[in-house]
XYZ file of C-alpha atoms in Angstrom:
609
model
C 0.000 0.000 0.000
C 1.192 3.327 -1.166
C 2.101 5.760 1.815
C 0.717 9.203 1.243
C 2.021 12.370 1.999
C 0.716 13.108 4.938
C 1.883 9.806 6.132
C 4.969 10.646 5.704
C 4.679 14.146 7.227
C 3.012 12.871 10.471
C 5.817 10.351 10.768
C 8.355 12.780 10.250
C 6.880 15.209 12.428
C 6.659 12.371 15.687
C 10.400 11.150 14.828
C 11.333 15.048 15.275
C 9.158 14.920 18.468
C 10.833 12.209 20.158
C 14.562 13.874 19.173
C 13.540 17.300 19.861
C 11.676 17.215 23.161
C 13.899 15.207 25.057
C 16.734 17.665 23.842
C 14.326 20.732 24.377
C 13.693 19.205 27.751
C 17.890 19.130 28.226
C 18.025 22.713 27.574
C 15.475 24.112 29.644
C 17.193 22.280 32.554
C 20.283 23.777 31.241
C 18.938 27.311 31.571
C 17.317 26.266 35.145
C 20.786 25.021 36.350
C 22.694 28.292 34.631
C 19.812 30.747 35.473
C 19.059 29.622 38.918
C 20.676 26.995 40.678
C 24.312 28.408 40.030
C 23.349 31.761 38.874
C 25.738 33.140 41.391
C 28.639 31.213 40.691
C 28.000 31.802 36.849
C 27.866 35.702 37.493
C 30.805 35.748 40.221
C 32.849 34.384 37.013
C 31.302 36.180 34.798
C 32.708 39.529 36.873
C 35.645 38.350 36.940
C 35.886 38.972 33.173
C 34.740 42.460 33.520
C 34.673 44.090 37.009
C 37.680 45.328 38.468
C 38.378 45.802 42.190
C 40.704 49.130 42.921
C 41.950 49.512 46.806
C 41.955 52.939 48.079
C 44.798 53.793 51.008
C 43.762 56.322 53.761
C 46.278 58.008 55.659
C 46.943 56.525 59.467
C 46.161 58.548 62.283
C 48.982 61.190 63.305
C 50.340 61.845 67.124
C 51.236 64.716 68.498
C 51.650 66.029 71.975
C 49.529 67.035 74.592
C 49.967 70.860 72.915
C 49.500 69.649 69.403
C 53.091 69.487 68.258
C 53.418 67.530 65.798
C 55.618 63.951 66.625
C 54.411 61.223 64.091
C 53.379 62.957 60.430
C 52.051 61.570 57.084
C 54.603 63.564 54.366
C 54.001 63.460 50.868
C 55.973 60.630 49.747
C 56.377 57.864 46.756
C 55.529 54.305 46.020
C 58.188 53.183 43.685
C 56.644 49.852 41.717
C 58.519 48.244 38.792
C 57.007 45.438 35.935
C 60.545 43.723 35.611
C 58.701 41.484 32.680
C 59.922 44.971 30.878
C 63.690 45.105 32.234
C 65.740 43.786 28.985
C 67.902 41.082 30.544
C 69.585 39.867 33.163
C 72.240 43.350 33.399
C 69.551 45.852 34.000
C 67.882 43.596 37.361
C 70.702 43.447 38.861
C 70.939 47.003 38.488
C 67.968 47.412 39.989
C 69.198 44.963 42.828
C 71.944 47.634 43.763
C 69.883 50.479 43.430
C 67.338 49.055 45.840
C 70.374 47.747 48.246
C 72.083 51.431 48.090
C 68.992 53.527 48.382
C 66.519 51.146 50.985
C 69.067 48.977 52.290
C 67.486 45.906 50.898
C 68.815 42.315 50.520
C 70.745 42.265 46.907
C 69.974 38.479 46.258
C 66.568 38.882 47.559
C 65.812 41.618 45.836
C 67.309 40.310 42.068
C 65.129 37.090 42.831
C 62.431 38.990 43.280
C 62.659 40.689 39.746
C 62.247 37.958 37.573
C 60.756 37.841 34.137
C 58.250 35.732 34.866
C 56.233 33.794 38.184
C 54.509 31.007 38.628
C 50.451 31.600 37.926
C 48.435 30.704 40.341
C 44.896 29.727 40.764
C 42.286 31.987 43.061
C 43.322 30.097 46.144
C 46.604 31.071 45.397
C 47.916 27.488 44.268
C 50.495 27.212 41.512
C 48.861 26.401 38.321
C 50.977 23.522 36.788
C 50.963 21.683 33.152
C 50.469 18.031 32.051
C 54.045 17.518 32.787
C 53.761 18.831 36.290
C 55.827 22.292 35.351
C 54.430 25.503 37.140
C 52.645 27.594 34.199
C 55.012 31.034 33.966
C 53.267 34.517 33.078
C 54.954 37.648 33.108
C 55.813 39.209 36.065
C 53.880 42.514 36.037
C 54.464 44.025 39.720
C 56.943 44.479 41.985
C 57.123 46.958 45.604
C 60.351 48.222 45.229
C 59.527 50.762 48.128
C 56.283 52.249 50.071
C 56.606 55.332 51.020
C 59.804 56.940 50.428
C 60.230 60.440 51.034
C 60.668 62.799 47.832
C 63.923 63.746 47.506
C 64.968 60.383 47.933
C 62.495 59.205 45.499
C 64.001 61.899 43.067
C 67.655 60.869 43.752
C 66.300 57.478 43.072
C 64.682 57.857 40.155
C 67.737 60.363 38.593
C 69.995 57.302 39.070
C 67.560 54.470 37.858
C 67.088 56.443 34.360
C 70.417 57.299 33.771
C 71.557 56.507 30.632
C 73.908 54.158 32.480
C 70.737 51.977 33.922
C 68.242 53.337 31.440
C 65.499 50.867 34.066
C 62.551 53.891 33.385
C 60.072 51.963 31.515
C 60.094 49.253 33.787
C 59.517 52.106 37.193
C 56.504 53.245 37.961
C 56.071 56.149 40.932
C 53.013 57.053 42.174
C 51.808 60.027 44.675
C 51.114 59.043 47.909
C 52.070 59.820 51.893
C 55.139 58.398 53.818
C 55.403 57.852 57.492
C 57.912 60.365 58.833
C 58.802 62.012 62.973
C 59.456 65.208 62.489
C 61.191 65.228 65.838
C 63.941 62.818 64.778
C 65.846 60.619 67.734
C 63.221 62.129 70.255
C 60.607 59.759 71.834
C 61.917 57.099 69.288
C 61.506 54.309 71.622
C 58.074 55.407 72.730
C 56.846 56.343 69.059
C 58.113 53.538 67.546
C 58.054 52.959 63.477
C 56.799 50.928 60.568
C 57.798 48.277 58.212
C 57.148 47.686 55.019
C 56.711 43.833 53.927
C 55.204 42.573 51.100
C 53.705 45.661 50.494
C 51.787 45.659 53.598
C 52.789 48.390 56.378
C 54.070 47.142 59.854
C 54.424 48.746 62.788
C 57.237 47.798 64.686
C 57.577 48.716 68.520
C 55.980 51.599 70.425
C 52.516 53.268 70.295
C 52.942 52.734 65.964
C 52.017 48.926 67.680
C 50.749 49.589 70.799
C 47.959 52.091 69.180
C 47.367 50.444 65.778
C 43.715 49.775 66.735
C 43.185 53.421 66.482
C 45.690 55.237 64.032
C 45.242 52.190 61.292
C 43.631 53.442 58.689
C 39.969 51.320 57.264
C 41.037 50.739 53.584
C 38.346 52.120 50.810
C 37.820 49.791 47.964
C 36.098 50.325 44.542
C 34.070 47.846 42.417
C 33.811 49.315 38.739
C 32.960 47.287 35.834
C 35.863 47.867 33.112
C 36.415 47.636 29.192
C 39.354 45.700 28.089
C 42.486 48.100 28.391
C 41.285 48.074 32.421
C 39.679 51.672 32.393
C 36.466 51.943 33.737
C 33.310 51.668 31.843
C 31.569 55.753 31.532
C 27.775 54.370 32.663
C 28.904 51.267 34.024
C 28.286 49.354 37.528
C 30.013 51.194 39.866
C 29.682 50.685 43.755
C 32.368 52.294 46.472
C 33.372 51.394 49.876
C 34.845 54.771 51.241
C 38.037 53.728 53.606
C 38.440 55.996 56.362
C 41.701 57.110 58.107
C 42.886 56.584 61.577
C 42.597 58.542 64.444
C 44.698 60.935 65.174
C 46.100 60.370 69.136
C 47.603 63.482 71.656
C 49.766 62.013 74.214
C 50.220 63.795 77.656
C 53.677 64.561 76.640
C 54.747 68.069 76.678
C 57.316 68.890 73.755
C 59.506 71.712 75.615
C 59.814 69.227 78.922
C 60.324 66.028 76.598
C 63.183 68.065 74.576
C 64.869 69.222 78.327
C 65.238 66.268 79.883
C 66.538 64.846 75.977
C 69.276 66.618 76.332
C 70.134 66.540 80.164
C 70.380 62.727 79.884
C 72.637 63.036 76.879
C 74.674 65.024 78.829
C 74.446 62.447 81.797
C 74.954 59.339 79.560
C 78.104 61.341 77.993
C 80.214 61.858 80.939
C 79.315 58.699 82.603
C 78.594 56.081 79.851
C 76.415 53.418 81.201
C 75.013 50.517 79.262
C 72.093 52.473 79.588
C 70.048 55.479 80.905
C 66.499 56.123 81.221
C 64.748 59.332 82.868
C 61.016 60.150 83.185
C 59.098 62.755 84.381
C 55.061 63.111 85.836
C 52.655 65.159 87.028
C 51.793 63.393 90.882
C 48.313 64.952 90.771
C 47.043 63.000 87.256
C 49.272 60.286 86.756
C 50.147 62.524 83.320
C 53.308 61.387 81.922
C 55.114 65.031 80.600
C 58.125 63.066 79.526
C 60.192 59.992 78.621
C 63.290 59.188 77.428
C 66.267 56.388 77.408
C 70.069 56.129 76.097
C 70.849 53.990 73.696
C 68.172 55.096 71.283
C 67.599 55.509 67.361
C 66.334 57.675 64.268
C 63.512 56.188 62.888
C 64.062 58.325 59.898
C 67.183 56.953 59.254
C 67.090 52.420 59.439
C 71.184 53.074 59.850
C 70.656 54.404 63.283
C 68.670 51.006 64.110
C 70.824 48.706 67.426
C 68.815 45.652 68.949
C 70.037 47.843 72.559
C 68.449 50.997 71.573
C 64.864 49.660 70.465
C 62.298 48.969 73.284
C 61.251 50.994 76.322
C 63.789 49.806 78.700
C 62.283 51.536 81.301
C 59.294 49.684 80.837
C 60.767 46.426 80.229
C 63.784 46.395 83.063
C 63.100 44.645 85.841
C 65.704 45.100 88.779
C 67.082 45.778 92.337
C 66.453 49.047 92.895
C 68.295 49.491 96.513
C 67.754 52.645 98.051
C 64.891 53.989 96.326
C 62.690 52.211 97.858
C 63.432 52.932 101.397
C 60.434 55.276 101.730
C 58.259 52.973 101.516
C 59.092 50.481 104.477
C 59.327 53.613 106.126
C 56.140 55.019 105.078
C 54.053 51.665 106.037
C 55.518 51.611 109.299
C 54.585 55.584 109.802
C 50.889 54.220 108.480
C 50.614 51.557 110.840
C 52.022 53.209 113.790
C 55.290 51.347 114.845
C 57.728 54.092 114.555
C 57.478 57.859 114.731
C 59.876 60.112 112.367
C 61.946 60.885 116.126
C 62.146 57.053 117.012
C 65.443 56.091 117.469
C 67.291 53.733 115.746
C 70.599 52.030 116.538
C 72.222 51.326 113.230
C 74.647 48.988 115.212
C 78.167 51.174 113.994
C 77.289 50.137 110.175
C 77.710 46.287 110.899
C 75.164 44.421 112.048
C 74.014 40.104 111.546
C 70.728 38.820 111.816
C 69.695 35.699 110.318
C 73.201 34.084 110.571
C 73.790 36.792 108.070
C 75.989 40.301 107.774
C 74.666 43.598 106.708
C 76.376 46.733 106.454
C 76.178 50.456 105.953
C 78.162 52.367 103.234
C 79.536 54.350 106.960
C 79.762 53.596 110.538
C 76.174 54.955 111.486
C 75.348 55.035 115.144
C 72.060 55.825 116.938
C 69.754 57.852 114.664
C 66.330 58.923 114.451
C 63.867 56.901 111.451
C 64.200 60.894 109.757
C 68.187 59.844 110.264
C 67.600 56.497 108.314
C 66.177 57.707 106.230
C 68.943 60.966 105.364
C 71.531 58.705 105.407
C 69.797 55.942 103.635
C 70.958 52.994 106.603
C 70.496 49.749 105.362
C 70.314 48.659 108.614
C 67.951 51.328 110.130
C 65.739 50.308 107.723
C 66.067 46.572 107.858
C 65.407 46.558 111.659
C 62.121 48.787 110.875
C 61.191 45.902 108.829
C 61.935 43.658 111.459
C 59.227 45.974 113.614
C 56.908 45.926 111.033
C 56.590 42.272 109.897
C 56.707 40.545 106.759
C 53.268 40.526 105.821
C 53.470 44.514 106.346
C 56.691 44.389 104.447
C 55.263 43.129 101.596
C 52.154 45.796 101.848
C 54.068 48.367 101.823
C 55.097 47.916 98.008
C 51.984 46.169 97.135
C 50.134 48.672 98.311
C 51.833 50.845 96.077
C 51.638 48.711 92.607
C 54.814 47.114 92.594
C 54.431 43.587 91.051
C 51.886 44.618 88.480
C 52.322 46.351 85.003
C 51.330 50.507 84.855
C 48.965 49.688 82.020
C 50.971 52.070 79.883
C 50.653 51.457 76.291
C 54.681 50.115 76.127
C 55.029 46.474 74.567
C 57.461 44.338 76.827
C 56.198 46.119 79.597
C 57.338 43.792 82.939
C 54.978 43.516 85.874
C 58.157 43.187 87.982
C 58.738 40.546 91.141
C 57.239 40.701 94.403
C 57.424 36.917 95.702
C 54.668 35.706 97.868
C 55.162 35.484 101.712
C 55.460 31.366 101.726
C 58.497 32.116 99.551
C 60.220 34.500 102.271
C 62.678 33.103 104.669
C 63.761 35.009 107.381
C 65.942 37.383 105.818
C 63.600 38.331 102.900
C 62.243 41.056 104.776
C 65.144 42.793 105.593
C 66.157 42.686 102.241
C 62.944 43.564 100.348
C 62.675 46.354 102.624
C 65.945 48.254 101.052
C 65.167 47.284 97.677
C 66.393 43.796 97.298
C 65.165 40.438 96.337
C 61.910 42.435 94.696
C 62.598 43.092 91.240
C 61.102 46.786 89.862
C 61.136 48.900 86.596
C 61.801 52.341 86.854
C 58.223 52.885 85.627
C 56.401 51.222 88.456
C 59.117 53.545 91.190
C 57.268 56.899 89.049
C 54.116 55.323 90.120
C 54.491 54.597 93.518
C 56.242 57.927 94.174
C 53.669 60.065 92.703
C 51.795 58.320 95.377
C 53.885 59.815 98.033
C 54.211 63.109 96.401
C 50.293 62.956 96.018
C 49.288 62.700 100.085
C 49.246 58.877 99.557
C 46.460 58.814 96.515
C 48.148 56.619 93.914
C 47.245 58.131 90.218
C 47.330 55.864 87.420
C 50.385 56.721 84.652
C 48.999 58.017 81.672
C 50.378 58.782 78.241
C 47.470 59.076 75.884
C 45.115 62.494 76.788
C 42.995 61.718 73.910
C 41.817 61.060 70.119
C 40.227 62.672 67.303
C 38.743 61.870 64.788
C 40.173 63.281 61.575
C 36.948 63.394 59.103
C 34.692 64.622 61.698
C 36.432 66.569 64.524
C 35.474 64.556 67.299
C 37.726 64.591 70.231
C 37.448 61.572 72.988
C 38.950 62.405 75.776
C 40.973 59.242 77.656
C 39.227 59.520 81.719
C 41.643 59.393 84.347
C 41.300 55.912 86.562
C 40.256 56.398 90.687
C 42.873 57.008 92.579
C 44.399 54.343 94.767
C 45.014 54.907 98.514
C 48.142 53.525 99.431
C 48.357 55.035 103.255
C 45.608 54.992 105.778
C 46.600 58.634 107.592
C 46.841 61.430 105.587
C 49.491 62.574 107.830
C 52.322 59.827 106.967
C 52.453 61.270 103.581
C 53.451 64.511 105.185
C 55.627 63.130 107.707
C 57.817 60.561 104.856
C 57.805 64.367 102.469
C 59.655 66.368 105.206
C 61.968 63.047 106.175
C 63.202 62.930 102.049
C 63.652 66.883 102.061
C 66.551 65.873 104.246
C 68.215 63.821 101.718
C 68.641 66.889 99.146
C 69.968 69.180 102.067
C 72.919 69.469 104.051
C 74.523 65.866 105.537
C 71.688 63.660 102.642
C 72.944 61.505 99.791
C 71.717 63.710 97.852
C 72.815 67.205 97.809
C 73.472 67.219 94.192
C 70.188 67.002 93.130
C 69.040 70.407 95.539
C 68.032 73.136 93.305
C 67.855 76.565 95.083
C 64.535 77.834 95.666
C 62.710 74.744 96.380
C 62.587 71.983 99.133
C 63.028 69.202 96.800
C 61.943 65.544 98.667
C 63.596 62.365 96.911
C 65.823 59.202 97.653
C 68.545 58.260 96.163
C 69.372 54.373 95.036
C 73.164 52.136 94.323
C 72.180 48.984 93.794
C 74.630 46.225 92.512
C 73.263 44.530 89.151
C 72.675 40.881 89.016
C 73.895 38.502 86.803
C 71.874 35.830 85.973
C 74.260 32.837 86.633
C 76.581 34.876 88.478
C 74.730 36.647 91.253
C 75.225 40.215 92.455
C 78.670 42.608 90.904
C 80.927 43.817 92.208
C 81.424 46.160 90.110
C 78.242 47.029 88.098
C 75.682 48.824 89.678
C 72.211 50.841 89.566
C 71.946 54.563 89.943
C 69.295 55.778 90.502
C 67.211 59.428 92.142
C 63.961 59.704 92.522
C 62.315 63.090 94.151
C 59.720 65.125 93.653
C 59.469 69.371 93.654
C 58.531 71.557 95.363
C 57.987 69.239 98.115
C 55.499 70.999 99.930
C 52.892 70.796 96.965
C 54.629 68.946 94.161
C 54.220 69.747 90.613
C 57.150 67.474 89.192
C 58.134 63.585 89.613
C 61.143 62.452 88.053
C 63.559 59.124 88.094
C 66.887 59.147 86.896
C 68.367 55.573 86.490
C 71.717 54.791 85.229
C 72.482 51.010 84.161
C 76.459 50.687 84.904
C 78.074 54.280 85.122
C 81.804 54.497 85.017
C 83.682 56.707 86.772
C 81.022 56.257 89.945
C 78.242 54.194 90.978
C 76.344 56.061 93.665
C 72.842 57.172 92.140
C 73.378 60.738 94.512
C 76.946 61.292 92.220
C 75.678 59.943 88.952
C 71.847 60.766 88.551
C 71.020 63.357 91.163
C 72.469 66.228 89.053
C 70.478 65.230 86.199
C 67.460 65.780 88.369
C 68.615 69.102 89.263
C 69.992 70.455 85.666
C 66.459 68.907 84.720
C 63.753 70.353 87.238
C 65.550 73.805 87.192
C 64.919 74.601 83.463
C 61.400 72.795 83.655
C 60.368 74.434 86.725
C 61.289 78.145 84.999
C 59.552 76.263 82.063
C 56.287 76.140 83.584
C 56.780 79.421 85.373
C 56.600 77.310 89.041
C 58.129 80.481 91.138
C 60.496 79.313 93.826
C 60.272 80.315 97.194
C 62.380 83.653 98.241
C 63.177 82.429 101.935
C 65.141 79.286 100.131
C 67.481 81.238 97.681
C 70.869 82.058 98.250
C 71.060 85.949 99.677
C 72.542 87.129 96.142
C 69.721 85.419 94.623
C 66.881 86.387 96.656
C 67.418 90.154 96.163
């Protein structure tokens, strides 16, 4: 039988159906899958073809002093970036090698392996992307940091070199416009201020409040999501959405400029004619806890990485833990005034400067007699002051520098900040009394003796150190200012504040320790400290030694606190010799500084006219 047309058109016509809807069917899941189910992936990828992500850097917060001088600015400066796939051969990197060693102290083999034609490629999670042989794929290598930051005429000199016709490296360097970290003030504050690295192209600060504050001064960075053509500029009514970045705070320390530069150069001075390992002096207002100045021999430049010594970066006088001696006389003293055991007239027989207790010796630096506790404490007898432990106890021993913070940190923002050593009273045999009480077998930084004595200069009331006043805000003004913390009462009577004050005025005046550190005009109260330096391994010098003065001025209402510690002088060893004229040269110019008159009846007659 003869099929007809239409036979053959319906057959046709159901073959196509069973090909064509199946495949139709195929499709349309396609487009689900690709439309819906992975429509994100599909446009994330997609993107990647055509939007381009450009990171915007804001500036970090500045710091200046409690006045608003500037200490830590953002100066124009120069990113220097180089495509070494366009250096011409092997000659011209290593070019570029020296140039980077002589002008940023960089590595030269580091730095030439770093400008290679070409790098491995690697995937989005940063895996190398290898062949069917196993071989990393190369591409060109397109970007290079050479340096972040760099100040302009150094850039210039840089760049004057680089495209000589010598190198001839300038299509390869690329410098862009941008701000550099610079301290305006040089070598001063170093230590405290610290600096910043640059490493991989990321900033990072190293040491000091650039570390200790990065929470604040780091800047938010901006990004921008534009949707390009294909040379990489942006499309004219493209997508465009922007994340504004937002720079750091700025931060105002309590530091005072004019002080901070006088007691600079006093310690210079000091560390000059006696050259110690080290020296560290710093200087407070009793009545806030304010810190007005701080300072430390070795230190560095952090303008100039040639200055740079492993001994000069940290804030020793955070971080050093020791002996103090002397210094810390007052406060046995004072706890036994507080608790009643001795009165400033009590006398004390300080056994002819040789006395044992404990199966043990202990001596005076001279043959002391019978004195009163005000004698002790004028003369600074080891032995006076070791039987007024005896009086007051151990557990009372150990109060009387508890009481005043010693064993825990200031809370100043200094990395490496040590709490220091107090050991608990189980640990204490019979002689660790006698021996805590004049500043032995307790281990203290310089920091916590500020601390504690702006608690005697301050009727008792312990402040809490401060060195940040307060921030602001750079886009909107905002100032926030940093609250002082509640006092700490350290003595239970008022009056043994009073009492200890006119017992250390004794040590600056005629027959003290301390005469050197008098300044005319003023009752100065303070304590001088020679301690020997231990050696781990080794025990106690005989030759190396802490000295040390502490006071504050004028003693009757004290504007000033100051330590002066010198880590193995030459030429002397006691702290009255060594670091009580410091205090002096120091608290005479910032006394006339802050226009603190002295008091007519205490000049000299020529002076008082």
């Amino acid at each position: 039988m003869a099929i007809t047309g239409d036979r053959i058109r319906l057959r046709i016509i159901l073959l196509a159906s069973i090909v064509m809807i199946p495949m139709a069917g195929l499709l349309i899941w396609r487009f689900y899958v690709v439309q819906v189910q992975k429509h994100d992936y599909y446009s994330a990828e997609a993107k990647k073809r055509y939007v381009a992500v450009r990171k915007t850097r804001n500036r970090r917060g500045e710091i200046f002093d409690t006045n608003g001088y500037l200490l830590v600015a953002n100066a124009p400066a120069m990113d220097i970036t180089c495509a070494p796939c366009n250096l011409k051969d092997d000659q011209q990197r290593q070019r570029l090698a020296f140039l980077m060693k002589k002008f940023f102290g960089h590595d030269f083999r580091r730095s030439y392996q770093k400008l290679a034609p070409e790098v491995p490629k690697r995937d989005p999670k940063g895996k190398v992307v290898t062949d069917e042989s196993g071989n990393a794929v190369m591409r060109p290598n397109q970007y290079v940091m050479i340096a972040r930051g760099v100040a302009l005429k150094t850039a210039q000199a840089f760049r004057e070199q680089a495209t000589s016709k010598t190198n001839h490296l300038g299509k390869a360097l690329y410098f862009t416009n941008t701000s550099g970290r610079t301290y305006p003030k040089g070598r001063m504050l170093a230590n405290v201020l610290g600096y910043i690295n640059v490493e991989n192209d990321v900033e990072i600060p190293q040491g000091g409040l650039e570390k200790q504050l990065a929470s604040q001064i780091s800047p938010q960075e901006g990004r921008m999501v534009y949707e390009r053509n294909r040379d990489g500029s942006p499309l004219l009514y493209g997508f465009q959405e922007i994340h504004a970045g937002r720079d750091g705070q700025n931060v105002y320390l309590t530091i005072d400029e004019p002080i901070q530069a006088i007691l600079e150069e006093e310690l210079d001075a000091g560390f000059e004619k006696w050259h110690p390992v080290a020296a560290y002096a710093a200087i407070a207002d009793p009545r806030t806890g304010n810190i007005l100045a701080l300072a430390q021999r070795p230190n560095f430049d952090p303008n100039d990485r040639s200055t740079y010594r492993i001994e000069a970066i940290g804030t020793r006088i955070a971080m050093d833990a020791f002996g103090p001696g002397s210094v810390a006389k007052p406060f046995t003293v004072g706890k036994a005034l507080d608790c009643g055991v001795v009165r400033p007239e009590t006398i004390i027989d300080c056994e002819k400067g040789v006395w044992f207790y404990g199966g043990k010796r202990m001596t005076d630096t001279h043959a002391y007699g019978v004195r009163t506790v005000s004698g002790v404490i004028q003369k600074s007898s080891n032995i006076g002051t070791a039987k007024i432990a005896v009086m007051l106890g151990d557990a009372r021993v150990r109060e009387a520098f508890t009481n005043f913070g010693f064993g825990t940190r200031t809370g100043l923002p200094l990395a490496g900040e040590h709490p220091g050593l107090i050991h608990p009273l189980k640990k204490w045999d019979k002689l660790t009394g006698t021996r805590v009480a004049i500043g032995y077998s307790v281990q203290i930084t310089p920091l916590q003796l500020l601390r504690g004595y702006c608690g005697l200069a301050n009727n008792g009331l312990m402040p809490q150190l401060r060195l940040v006043d307060r921030t602001e805000d750079p886009e909107t003004g905002k100032v926030t200012k940093i609250p002082m913390k509640p006092y700490v009462r350290a003595f239970r009577r008022p009056e043994t504040a009073k009492e200890l004050m006119k017992m250390m005025v004794t040590v600056t005046q005629e027959g003290g320790t301390a005469q050197k550190a008098a300044i005319p005009g003023y009752h100065v109260a303070g304590k001088t400290g020679t301690a020997r330096k231990y050696i781990t391994g080794v025990g106690y010098s005989m030759h190396d030694y802490y000295a040390s003065f502490i006071g504050f001025v004028p003693a009757e209402n004290p504007r000033l606190v100051m330590v002066v510690n010198f880590d193995s002088p030459r030429g002397a060893t006691y702290g009255g010799t060594v670091a009580g004229p410091v205090f002096r040269r120091t608290m005479e110019r910032v006394l006339k500084h802050l226009n603190v008159q002295p008091d007519p009846a205490l000049l000299p007659p020529e002076k008082s006219k």
